[in-house]
mmCIF file of C-alpha atoms in Angstrom:
data_model
loop_
_atom_site.group_PDB
_atom_site.id
_atom_site.type_symbol
_atom_site.label_atom_id
_atom_site.label_comp_id
_atom_site.label_asym_id
_atom_site.label_seq_id
_atom_site.Cartn_x
_atom_site.Cartn_y
_atom_site.Cartn_z
ATOM 1 C CA MET N 1 71.404 -78.877 -91.533
ATOM 2 C CA LYS N 2 70.049 -75.333 -91.220
ATOM 3 C CA ARG N 3 69.132 -73.800 -94.577
ATOM 4 C CA LEU N 4 69.655 -70.076 -95.120
ATOM 5 C CA VAL N 5 68.509 -68.650 -98.446
ATOM 6 C CA ILE N 6 69.584 -65.164 -99.549
ATOM 7 C CA VAL N 7 67.391 -63.847 -102.354
ATOM 8 C CA GLY N 8 69.300 -61.133 -104.181
ATOM 9 C CA GLY N 9 73.074 -60.840 -104.496
ATOM 10 C CA GLY N 10 73.229 -57.046 -104.385
ATOM 11 C CA TYR N 11 75.174 -54.911 -101.920
ATOM 12 C CA GLY N 12 73.243 -56.175 -98.884
ATOM 13 C CA GLY N 13 73.011 -59.831 -99.884
ATOM 14 C CA LEU N 14 76.679 -60.087 -100.815
ATOM 15 C CA LYS N 15 77.752 -58.382 -97.566
ATOM 16 C CA ILE N 16 75.754 -60.907 -95.546
ATOM 17 C CA LEU N 17 77.334 -63.805 -97.418
ATOM 18 C CA GLN N 18 80.885 -62.469 -97.124
ATOM 19 C CA ASP N 19 80.641 -61.614 -93.435
ATOM 20 C CA MET N 20 79.142 -64.978 -92.545
ATOM 21 C CA LEU N 21 81.871 -66.863 -94.405
ATOM 22 C CA GLU N 22 84.566 -64.721 -92.795
ATOM 23 C CA GLY N 23 82.948 -64.785 -89.333
ATOM 24 C CA GLY N 24 83.055 -68.520 -88.724
ATOM 25 C CA LEU N 25 80.006 -70.122 -90.336
ATOM 26 C CA PRO N 26 78.988 -73.224 -88.306
ATOM 27 C CA LYS N 27 79.336 -76.518 -90.177
ATOM 28 C CA ASP N 28 75.636 -77.297 -89.810
ATOM 29 C CA VAL N 29 74.563 -74.225 -91.825
ATOM 30 C CA HIS N 30 74.174 -74.252 -95.598
ATOM 31 C CA ILE N 31 73.644 -71.050 -97.598
ATOM 32 C CA THR N 32 71.932 -70.748 -100.975
ATOM 33 C CA MET N 33 72.290 -67.476 -102.858
ATOM 34 C CA VAL N 34 69.586 -66.786 -105.469
ATOM 35 C CA ASP N 35 70.200 -64.104 -108.096
ATOM 36 C CA ARG N 36 69.169 -63.462 -111.686
ATOM 37 C CA ASN N 37 72.838 -63.070 -112.697
ATOM 38 C CA PRO N 38 75.840 -65.344 -112.037
ATOM 39 C CA TYR N 39 77.757 -62.400 -110.577
ATOM 40 C CA HIS N 40 77.378 -59.449 -108.208
ATOM 41 C CA SER N 41 76.406 -56.301 -110.103
ATOM 42 C CA LEU N 42 77.783 -52.888 -109.169
ATOM 43 C CA LYS N 43 74.507 -51.064 -109.584
ATOM 44 C CA THR N 44 75.961 -47.687 -108.689
ATOM 45 C CA GLU N 45 77.935 -47.891 -111.959
ATOM 46 C CA PHE N 46 75.065 -48.792 -114.294
ATOM 47 C CA TYR N 47 74.966 -45.205 -115.541
ATOM 48 C CA ALA N 48 78.341 -45.869 -117.230
ATOM 49 C CA ILE N 49 76.923 -48.943 -118.978
ATOM 50 C CA ALA N 50 74.041 -46.802 -120.270
ATOM 51 C CA ALA N 51 76.507 -44.200 -121.540
ATOM 52 C CA GLY N 52 78.851 -46.752 -123.087
ATOM 53 C CA THR N 53 81.889 -45.622 -121.084
ATOM 54 C CA LYS N 54 82.491 -48.895 -119.230
ATOM 55 C CA ALA N 55 82.531 -52.542 -120.285
ATOM 56 C CA ASP N 56 80.354 -55.107 -118.520
ATOM 57 C CA ARG N 57 83.306 -56.776 -116.818
ATOM 58 C CA GLU N 58 84.237 -53.545 -115.046
ATOM 59 C CA VAL N 59 80.955 -53.398 -113.136
ATOM 60 C CA ARG N 60 80.530 -56.954 -111.950
ATOM 61 C CA ILE N 61 82.237 -59.200 -109.412
ATOM 62 C CA ASP N 62 82.297 -62.988 -109.133
ATOM 63 C CA PHE N 63 80.483 -64.473 -106.144
ATOM 64 C CA PRO N 64 82.714 -66.213 -103.583
ATOM 65 C CA GLU N 65 83.121 -69.985 -103.709
ATOM 66 C CA HIS N 66 82.702 -72.068 -100.542
ATOM 67 C CA ASP N 67 81.806 -75.667 -99.661
ATOM 68 C CA GLN N 68 78.768 -74.517 -97.669
ATOM 69 C CA VAL N 69 77.407 -72.212 -100.361
ATOM 70 C CA ASP N 70 75.343 -73.058 -103.436
ATOM 71 C CA TYR N 71 74.037 -70.706 -106.097
ATOM 72 C CA VAL N 72 70.771 -70.714 -108.001
ATOM 73 C CA PHE N 73 70.737 -68.330 -110.955
ATOM 74 C CA GLY N 74 67.469 -67.260 -112.529
ATOM 75 C CA GLU N 75 64.491 -64.941 -112.161
ATOM 76 C CA VAL N 76 62.623 -65.303 -108.869
ATOM 77 C CA MET N 77 58.977 -65.960 -109.662
ATOM 78 C CA GLU N 78 57.496 -66.421 -106.191
ATOM 79 C CA ILE N 79 58.405 -66.266 -102.515
ATOM 80 C CA ASN N 80 56.085 -68.753 -100.837
ATOM 81 C CA ILE N 81 56.053 -67.763 -97.177
ATOM 82 C CA GLN N 82 53.565 -70.435 -96.126
ATOM 83 C CA ASN N 83 55.607 -73.338 -97.525
ATOM 84 C CA GLN N 84 58.977 -71.612 -96.943
ATOM 85 C CA GLN N 85 60.098 -71.952 -100.551
ATOM 86 C CA VAL N 86 61.487 -69.719 -103.291
ATOM 87 C CA VAL N 87 60.364 -70.484 -106.834
ATOM 88 C CA VAL N 88 62.910 -69.697 -109.556
ATOM 89 C CA ARG N 89 62.203 -69.685 -113.290
ATOM 90 C CA GLU N 90 63.697 -72.619 -115.235
ATOM 91 C CA HIS N 91 64.364 -74.532 -112.003
ATOM 92 C CA THR N 92 62.037 -77.488 -111.510
ATOM 93 C CA ASP N 93 62.369 -77.707 -107.751
ATOM 94 C CA PRO N 94 61.682 -74.752 -105.454
ATOM 95 C CA VAL N 95 64.454 -73.670 -103.086
ATOM 96 C CA PRO N 96 63.458 -74.513 -99.467
ATOM 97 C CA TYR N 97 64.600 -72.436 -96.508
ATOM 98 C CA ASP N 98 64.585 -72.306 -92.723
ATOM 99 C CA ASP N 99 65.718 -68.677 -92.673
ATOM 100 C CA LEU N 100 65.269 -66.245 -95.533
ATOM 101 C CA VAL N 101 66.911 -62.927 -96.402
ATOM 102 C CA ILE N 102 65.090 -60.831 -98.997
ATOM 103 C CA GLY N 103 67.231 -58.311 -100.851
ATOM 104 C CA LEU N 104 65.532 -57.998 -104.226
ATOM 105 C CA GLY N 105 66.135 -54.287 -104.578
ATOM 106 C CA CYS N 106 63.925 -51.839 -106.389
ATOM 107 C CA GLU N 107 62.449 -51.151 -109.803
ATOM 108 C CA ASP N 108 61.357 -48.043 -111.656
ATOM 109 C CA ASN N 109 58.323 -46.185 -110.360
ATOM 110 C CA TYR N 110 56.456 -44.787 -113.358
ATOM 111 C CA HIS N 111 53.842 -43.035 -111.198
ATOM 112 C CA GLY N 112 51.072 -44.203 -113.530
ATOM 113 C CA ILE N 113 52.334 -42.032 -116.405
ATOM 114 C CA GLN N 114 51.051 -43.315 -119.720
ATOM 115 C CA GLY N 115 53.715 -44.785 -122.002
ATOM 116 C CA ALA N 116 56.549 -44.489 -119.466
ATOM 117 C CA SER N 117 57.067 -48.222 -118.964
ATOM 118 C CA GLU N 118 56.731 -49.004 -122.675
ATOM 119 C CA TYR N 119 58.822 -46.259 -124.252
ATOM 120 C CA THR N 120 61.613 -45.403 -121.822
ATOM 121 C CA GLN N 121 64.951 -46.999 -121.072
ATOM 122 C CA SER N 122 66.116 -47.839 -117.553
ATOM 123 C CA VAL N 123 69.262 -48.271 -115.448
ATOM 124 C CA GLN N 124 67.655 -50.383 -112.713
ATOM 125 C CA THR N 125 69.053 -53.759 -113.838
ATOM 126 C CA PHE N 126 72.169 -54.846 -115.695
ATOM 127 C CA LYS N 127 70.076 -56.052 -118.629
ATOM 128 C CA LYS N 128 68.135 -52.787 -118.867
ATOM 129 C CA ALA N 129 71.272 -50.655 -118.542
ATOM 130 C CA ARG N 130 72.837 -52.637 -121.408
ATOM 131 C CA LYS N 131 69.755 -51.993 -123.537
ATOM 132 C CA ALA N 132 69.901 -48.275 -122.726
ATOM 133 C CA GLY N 133 73.573 -48.257 -123.712
ATOM 134 C CA PHE N 134 72.744 -50.012 -126.977
ATOM 135 C CA GLU N 135 70.079 -47.435 -127.820
ATOM 136 C CA VAL N 136 72.310 -44.466 -126.963
ATOM 137 C CA GLY N 137 75.346 -45.926 -128.700
ATOM 138 C CA ASN N 138 73.432 -46.510 -131.932
ATOM 139 C CA LEU N 139 72.137 -42.957 -132.208
ATOM 140 C CA ASN N 140 73.125 -41.020 -135.291
ATOM 141 C CA ALA N 141 75.085 -37.796 -134.948
ATOM 142 C CA HIS N 142 73.154 -35.049 -133.148
ATOM 143 C CA GLY N 143 70.515 -37.478 -131.893
ATOM 144 C CA LYS N 144 68.226 -36.408 -129.048
ATOM 145 C CA VAL N 145 68.254 -37.927 -125.550
ATOM 146 C CA ALA N 146 65.889 -37.026 -122.724
ATOM 147 C CA VAL N 147 66.604 -38.047 -119.129
ATOM 148 C CA VAL N 148 63.549 -37.855 -116.875
ATOM 149 C CA GLY N 149 64.466 -37.223 -113.248
ATOM 150 C CA ALA N 150 67.274 -35.085 -111.808
ATOM 151 C CA GLY N 151 68.217 -37.076 -108.743
ATOM 152 C CA LEU N 152 71.604 -38.747 -108.392
ATOM 153 C CA SER N 153 70.946 -41.363 -111.097
ATOM 154 C CA GLY N 154 69.635 -38.849 -113.610
ATOM 155 C CA ILE N 155 72.570 -36.500 -113.037
ATOM 156 C CA GLU N 156 75.134 -39.263 -113.521
ATOM 157 C CA VAL N 157 73.394 -40.680 -116.599
ATOM 158 C CA ALA N 158 73.072 -37.282 -118.315
ATOM 159 C CA SER N 159 76.641 -36.154 -117.545
ATOM 160 C CA GLU N 160 78.196 -39.479 -118.543
ATOM 161 C CA ILE N 161 76.334 -39.520 -121.865
ATOM 162 C CA ARG N 162 77.473 -35.955 -122.488
ATOM 163 C CA GLU N 163 81.102 -36.989 -121.950
ATOM 164 C CA SER N 164 80.659 -40.117 -124.069
ATOM 165 C CA ARG N 165 78.799 -38.442 -126.935
ATOM 166 C CA PRO N 166 79.571 -34.693 -127.265
ATOM 167 C CA ASP N 167 77.480 -34.579 -130.448
ATOM 168 C CA LEU N 168 74.173 -35.532 -128.851
ATOM 169 C CA ASN N 169 71.428 -33.134 -127.786
ATOM 170 C CA ILE N 170 70.676 -33.952 -124.155
ATOM 171 C CA ARG N 171 67.730 -32.685 -122.151
ATOM 172 C CA LEU N 172 67.227 -33.281 -118.401
ATOM 173 C CA LEU N 173 63.705 -32.941 -117.007
ATOM 174 C CA ASP N 174 63.621 -31.972 -113.332
ATOM 175 C CA ARG N 175 60.415 -31.844 -111.302
ATOM 176 C CA GLY N 176 61.744 -29.320 -108.775
ATOM 177 C CA GLU N 177 63.295 -25.869 -108.752
ATOM 178 C CA THR N 178 66.821 -27.289 -108.737
ATOM 179 C CA VAL N 179 68.581 -30.575 -109.380
ATOM 180 C CA LEU N 180 69.615 -32.888 -106.522
ATOM 181 C CA ARG N 181 67.109 -31.570 -103.984
ATOM 182 C CA PRO N 182 68.486 -33.583 -100.999
ATOM 183 C CA PHE N 183 71.976 -32.109 -101.486
ATOM 184 C CA ASP N 184 73.562 -28.884 -100.233
ATOM 185 C CA PRO N 185 72.829 -25.721 -102.295
ATOM 186 C CA LYS N 186 76.548 -25.428 -103.100
ATOM 187 C CA ILE N 187 76.392 -28.806 -104.836
ATOM 188 C CA GLN N 188 73.138 -27.967 -106.601
ATOM 189 C CA GLU N 189 74.620 -24.761 -108.011
ATOM 190 C CA TYR N 190 77.829 -26.519 -109.062
ATOM 191 C CA VAL N 191 75.956 -29.241 -110.938
ATOM 192 C CA GLU N 192 73.595 -26.740 -112.593
ATOM 193 C CA ASP N 193 76.636 -24.774 -113.777
ATOM 194 C CA TRP N 194 78.320 -27.953 -115.056
ATOM 195 C CA PHE N 195 75.310 -28.687 -117.245
ATOM 196 C CA LYS N 196 75.243 -25.138 -118.593
ATOM 197 C CA ARG N 197 78.942 -25.274 -119.455
ATOM 198 C CA ASN N 198 78.545 -28.666 -121.108
ATOM 199 C CA ASP N 199 75.446 -27.794 -123.125
ATOM 200 C CA VAL N 200 72.921 -30.024 -121.337
ATOM 201 C CA GLU N 201 69.480 -28.412 -121.255
ATOM 202 C CA VAL N 202 67.836 -28.611 -117.833
ATOM 203 C CA ILE N 203 64.082 -28.055 -117.641
ATOM 204 C CA HIS N 204 62.822 -27.328 -114.110
ATOM 205 C CA HIS N 205 59.258 -27.689 -112.790
ATOM 206 C CA ALA N 206 58.781 -30.558 -115.230
ATOM 207 C CA ASN N 207 55.497 -32.445 -115.173
ATOM 208 C CA VAL N 208 55.673 -35.345 -117.619
ATOM 209 C CA GLU N 209 52.125 -36.108 -118.741
ATOM 210 C CA TYR N 210 52.806 -39.011 -121.082
ATOM 211 C CA VAL N 211 55.599 -40.608 -123.076
ATOM 212 C CA GLU N 212 55.501 -41.696 -126.706
ATOM 213 C CA ARG N 213 57.896 -43.769 -128.759
ATOM 214 C CA ASP N 214 59.606 -40.677 -130.126
ATOM 215 C CA GLY N 215 58.952 -38.024 -127.532
ATOM 216 C CA VAL N 216 58.019 -36.793 -124.072
ATOM 217 C CA CYS N 217 55.077 -34.507 -123.352
ATOM 218 C CA ASN N 218 55.760 -32.107 -120.494
ATOM 219 C CA ASN N 219 53.446 -29.329 -119.285
ATOM 220 C CA GLY N 220 51.567 -29.373 -122.562
ATOM 221 C CA ILE N 221 54.690 -29.256 -124.741
ATOM 222 C CA CYS N 222 55.882 -32.377 -126.549
ATOM 223 C CA PHE N 223 59.628 -32.745 -127.087
ATOM 224 C CA VAL N 224 60.726 -34.976 -129.932
ATOM 225 C CA ASN N 225 63.654 -37.204 -129.000
ATOM 226 C CA ASP N 226 65.202 -40.505 -129.992
ATOM 227 C CA VAL N 227 65.884 -42.079 -126.579
ATOM 228 C CA THR N 228 64.191 -41.410 -123.249
ATOM 229 C CA ILE N 229 65.809 -42.704 -120.042
ATOM 230 C CA TRP N 230 63.684 -42.901 -116.894
ATOM 231 C CA THR N 231 65.306 -42.064 -113.534
ATOM 232 C CA ALA N 232 62.290 -40.462 -111.863
ATOM 233 C CA GLY N 233 61.844 -42.617 -108.795
ATOM 234 C CA VAL N 234 61.881 -46.218 -107.642
ATOM 235 C CA ARG N 235 59.737 -48.608 -105.622
ATOM 236 C CA PRO N 236 60.424 -52.030 -104.068
ATOM 237 C CA ASN N 237 60.429 -55.083 -106.318
ATOM 238 C CA LYS N 238 56.886 -56.261 -107.159
ATOM 239 C CA LEU N 239 57.457 -59.636 -105.505
ATOM 240 C CA VAL N 240 58.146 -57.793 -102.263
ATOM 241 C CA ARG N 241 55.151 -55.488 -102.669
ATOM 242 C CA ASP N 242 52.936 -58.568 -103.040
ATOM 243 C CA LEU N 243 54.137 -60.276 -99.845
ATOM 244 C CA PRO N 244 51.546 -60.426 -97.005
ATOM 245 C CA PHE N 245 53.597 -58.253 -94.633
ATOM 246 C CA GLU N 246 52.925 -54.803 -93.190
ATOM 247 C CA LYS N 247 54.452 -52.023 -95.282
ATOM 248 C CA ASP N 248 55.212 -48.331 -94.936
ATOM 249 C CA PRO N 249 53.848 -45.599 -97.265
ATOM 250 C CA GLN N 250 56.743 -46.283 -99.697
ATOM 251 C CA GLU N 251 55.611 -49.952 -99.945
ATOM 252 C CA LYS N 252 58.701 -51.157 -98.071
ATOM 253 C CA ILE N 253 58.369 -53.950 -95.515
ATOM 254 C CA ILE N 254 58.324 -52.833 -91.895
ATOM 255 C CA ILE N 255 60.992 -54.598 -89.835
ATOM 256 C CA ASN N 256 62.031 -54.761 -86.176
ATOM 257 C CA ASP N 257 65.392 -53.726 -84.701
ATOM 258 C CA TYR N 258 66.899 -57.014 -85.887
ATOM 259 C CA TYR N 259 65.778 -56.599 -89.536
ATOM 260 C CA GLN N 260 63.183 -59.331 -89.046
ATOM 261 C CA VAL N 261 59.596 -59.236 -90.241
ATOM 262 C CA PRO N 262 57.718 -59.044 -86.896
ATOM 263 C CA GLU N 263 55.032 -61.509 -87.960
ATOM 264 C CA GLN N 264 57.612 -63.867 -89.549
ATOM 265 C CA PRO N 265 60.891 -63.641 -87.574
ATOM 266 C CA ASN N 266 62.747 -66.152 -89.757
ATOM 267 C CA VAL N 267 62.462 -63.656 -92.644
ATOM 268 C CA TYR N 268 64.964 -60.770 -92.818
ATOM 269 C CA ILE N 269 64.785 -57.756 -95.140
ATOM 270 C CA VAL N 270 67.808 -55.844 -96.450
ATOM 271 C CA GLY N 271 68.353 -52.884 -98.756
ATOM 272 C CA ASP N 272 65.722 -51.122 -100.843
ATOM 273 C CA CYS N 273 62.925 -53.444 -99.663
ATOM 274 C CA ALA N 274 63.369 -52.617 -95.956
ATOM 275 C CA SER N 275 61.566 -49.693 -94.355
ATOM 276 C CA SER N 276 64.154 -47.142 -93.261
ATOM 277 C CA ASN N 277 64.612 -43.490 -92.387
ATOM 278 C CA TYR N 278 67.361 -43.295 -95.022
ATOM 279 C CA SER N 279 67.171 -43.101 -98.795
ATOM 280 C CA PRO N 280 68.096 -46.298 -100.659
ATOM 281 C CA SER N 281 71.813 -46.701 -101.377
ATOM 282 C CA GLY N 282 74.473 -49.355 -101.717
ATOM 283 C CA GLN N 283 76.139 -47.968 -98.598
ATOM 284 C CA LEU N 284 72.951 -48.379 -96.546
ATOM 285 C CA ALA N 285 72.378 -51.921 -97.822
ATOM 286 C CA GLY N 286 75.960 -52.846 -96.986
ATOM 287 C CA GLN N 287 75.644 -51.667 -93.377
ATOM 288 C CA GLN N 288 72.326 -53.455 -92.997
ATOM 289 C CA GLY N 289 73.923 -56.605 -94.424
ATOM 290 C CA GLU N 290 76.745 -56.377 -91.896
ATOM 291 C CA HIS N 291 74.195 -56.203 -89.062
ATOM 292 C CA ILE N 292 72.128 -59.123 -90.379
ATOM 293 C CA ALA N 293 75.225 -61.309 -90.772
ATOM 294 C CA SER N 294 76.154 -60.625 -87.153
ATOM 295 C CA ILE N 295 72.639 -61.488 -85.966
ATOM 296 C CA LEU N 296 72.489 -64.752 -87.934
ATOM 297 C CA LEU N 297 75.961 -65.862 -86.838
ATOM 298 C CA ALA N 298 74.995 -65.307 -83.204
ATOM 299 C CA LEU N 299 71.785 -67.296 -83.581
ATOM 300 C CA TYR N 300 73.487 -70.146 -85.452
ATOM 301 C CA ASN N 301 76.100 -70.328 -82.690
ATOM 302 C CA GLY N 302 73.415 -70.540 -80.007
ATOM 303 C CA LYS N 303 73.940 -67.005 -78.685
ATOM 304 C CA GLU N 304 71.656 -64.063 -78.098
ATOM 305 C CA PRO N 305 72.392 -61.468 -80.819
ATOM 306 C CA ASP N 306 73.340 -57.967 -79.761
ATOM 307 C CA LYS N 307 71.028 -55.187 -80.831
ATOM 308 C CA PRO N 308 72.487 -53.648 -84.010
ATOM 309 C CA LYS N 309 74.171 -50.287 -83.717
ATOM 310 C CA GLU N 310 72.625 -47.214 -85.294
ATOM 311 C CA ILE N 311 73.248 -46.820 -89.019
ATOM 312 C CA LYS N 312 75.908 -44.185 -89.704
ATOM 313 C CA LEU N 313 76.318 -43.276 -93.349
ATOM 314 C CA LYS N 314 79.512 -41.608 -94.518
ATOM 315 C CA GLY N 315 77.942 -39.355 -97.118
ATOM 316 C CA SER N 316 76.996 -39.528 -100.790
ATOM 317 C CA LEU N 317 79.208 -39.216 -103.855
ATOM 318 C CA GLY N 318 78.295 -38.560 -107.460
ATOM 319 C CA SER N 319 80.130 -38.219 -110.750
ATOM 320 C CA LEU N 320 80.040 -35.684 -113.558
ATOM 321 C CA GLY N 321 81.967 -37.652 -116.137
ATOM 322 C CA LYS N 322 85.378 -39.113 -115.403
ATOM 323 C CA SER N 323 87.142 -36.106 -113.854
ATOM 324 C CA ASP N 324 84.486 -34.115 -112.018
ATOM 325 C CA GLY N 325 82.068 -34.853 -109.252
ATOM 326 C CA PHE N 326 80.305 -33.838 -106.056
ATOM 327 C CA GLY N 327 79.395 -35.187 -102.673
ATOM 328 C CA ASN N 328 79.004 -34.814 -98.953
ATOM 329 C CA MET N 329 82.308 -35.731 -97.324
ATOM 330 C CA MET N 330 82.752 -35.482 -93.549
ATOM 331 C CA GLN N 331 79.403 -33.654 -93.450
ATOM 332 C CA LYS N 332 80.670 -30.960 -95.821
ATOM 333 C CA PRO N 333 79.720 -30.311 -99.458
ATOM 334 C CA VAL N 334 82.655 -30.942 -101.806
ATOM 335 C CA THR N 335 82.846 -30.509 -105.591
ATOM 336 C CA GLY N 336 85.382 -31.090 -108.340
ATOM 337 C CA LEU N 337 88.042 -33.754 -108.779
ATOM 338 C CA LEU N 338 88.319 -34.835 -105.111
ATOM 339 C CA PRO N 339 84.848 -36.399 -104.718
ATOM 340 C CA ARG N 340 85.230 -38.047 -108.139
ATOM 341 C CA LEU N 341 88.497 -39.650 -107.010
ATOM 342 C CA ALA N 342 86.853 -40.637 -103.727
ATOM 343 C CA LYS N 343 84.040 -42.374 -105.582
ATOM 344 C CA SER N 344 86.552 -44.285 -107.728
ATOM 345 C CA GLY N 345 88.373 -45.263 -104.545
ATOM 346 C CA VAL N 346 85.201 -46.578 -102.915
ATOM 347 C CA LEU N 347 84.491 -48.649 -106.012
ATOM 348 C CA TRP N 348 88.042 -50.023 -106.049
ATOM 349 C CA LEU N 349 87.818 -51.027 -102.382
ATOM 350 C CA HIS N 350 84.485 -52.744 -102.915
ATOM 351 C CA LYS N 351 85.783 -54.760 -105.853
ATOM 352 C CA ARG N 352 88.991 -55.639 -104.046
ATOM 353 C CA HIS N 353 87.139 -56.863 -100.952
#
């Protein structure tokens, strides 16, 4: 029996599992999925958990059931490459593998800023997003919220909290001259205007020096606030950073054309942990997962796998509350209700599949 272990049931890991089950998994292959949660988490919707606008059940999906699939739920403590085992907290026996897929995702990058890890909330895991939602939801009237980072996550968190709690004072700290730097200027201007119209203060050229329990110090000025949410960058999971493989400047593992680690070809990397020319996203991880599933199915059926096709992303979508949004659709910048509906449609399709 060949043992395939998928560590991480995110967008990439789940896509691999689904495609292999639907593509004719040979009877002599057994798959073990390892994840901290007993469900697939829709990470792109964690901002709504932090804002209190969606219930937990709306942003999670049950893993598929199959005779050739087992699940191990718990925190991964170690990936032992030498012994080909995965060690999971509260599980006595390690999980052995013949082939391994690593899709552990990313975590917050605090850039060495004092107090950031101790005194800020996060939307990088389901548990942390819940805690952020608890803190925001329990604020008294006219409480103060600071969101550090004006990329896609920061924009969605700040706008969703504004829609959820019109009474709160919300401040968004942006390191650059404008929000959403990778996006088209039309989108940047639209989002900036949305924040002005909805009374969200945006501070550009921010340089957070340190964070305290009740405030953020930026460019020599300390802002008092009740909750600080960190969305100012990510890095691969620490377990991945500690693996003895070659990495790129972003600490992601360098892979070959078949998503394998060159020095360990029975190890595959998917999603935020894999070196790529593209920014991390659920869409990217899903396409990578589709390619890896095809490669593994070919190998398990005794065939030479085809070289994966070039990644082709369909664009990015973001929300500004429940009825407004932005995005690149068909290589054109689009704002307003249409991209918001498109994002809801993508989510619906993902959950349905």
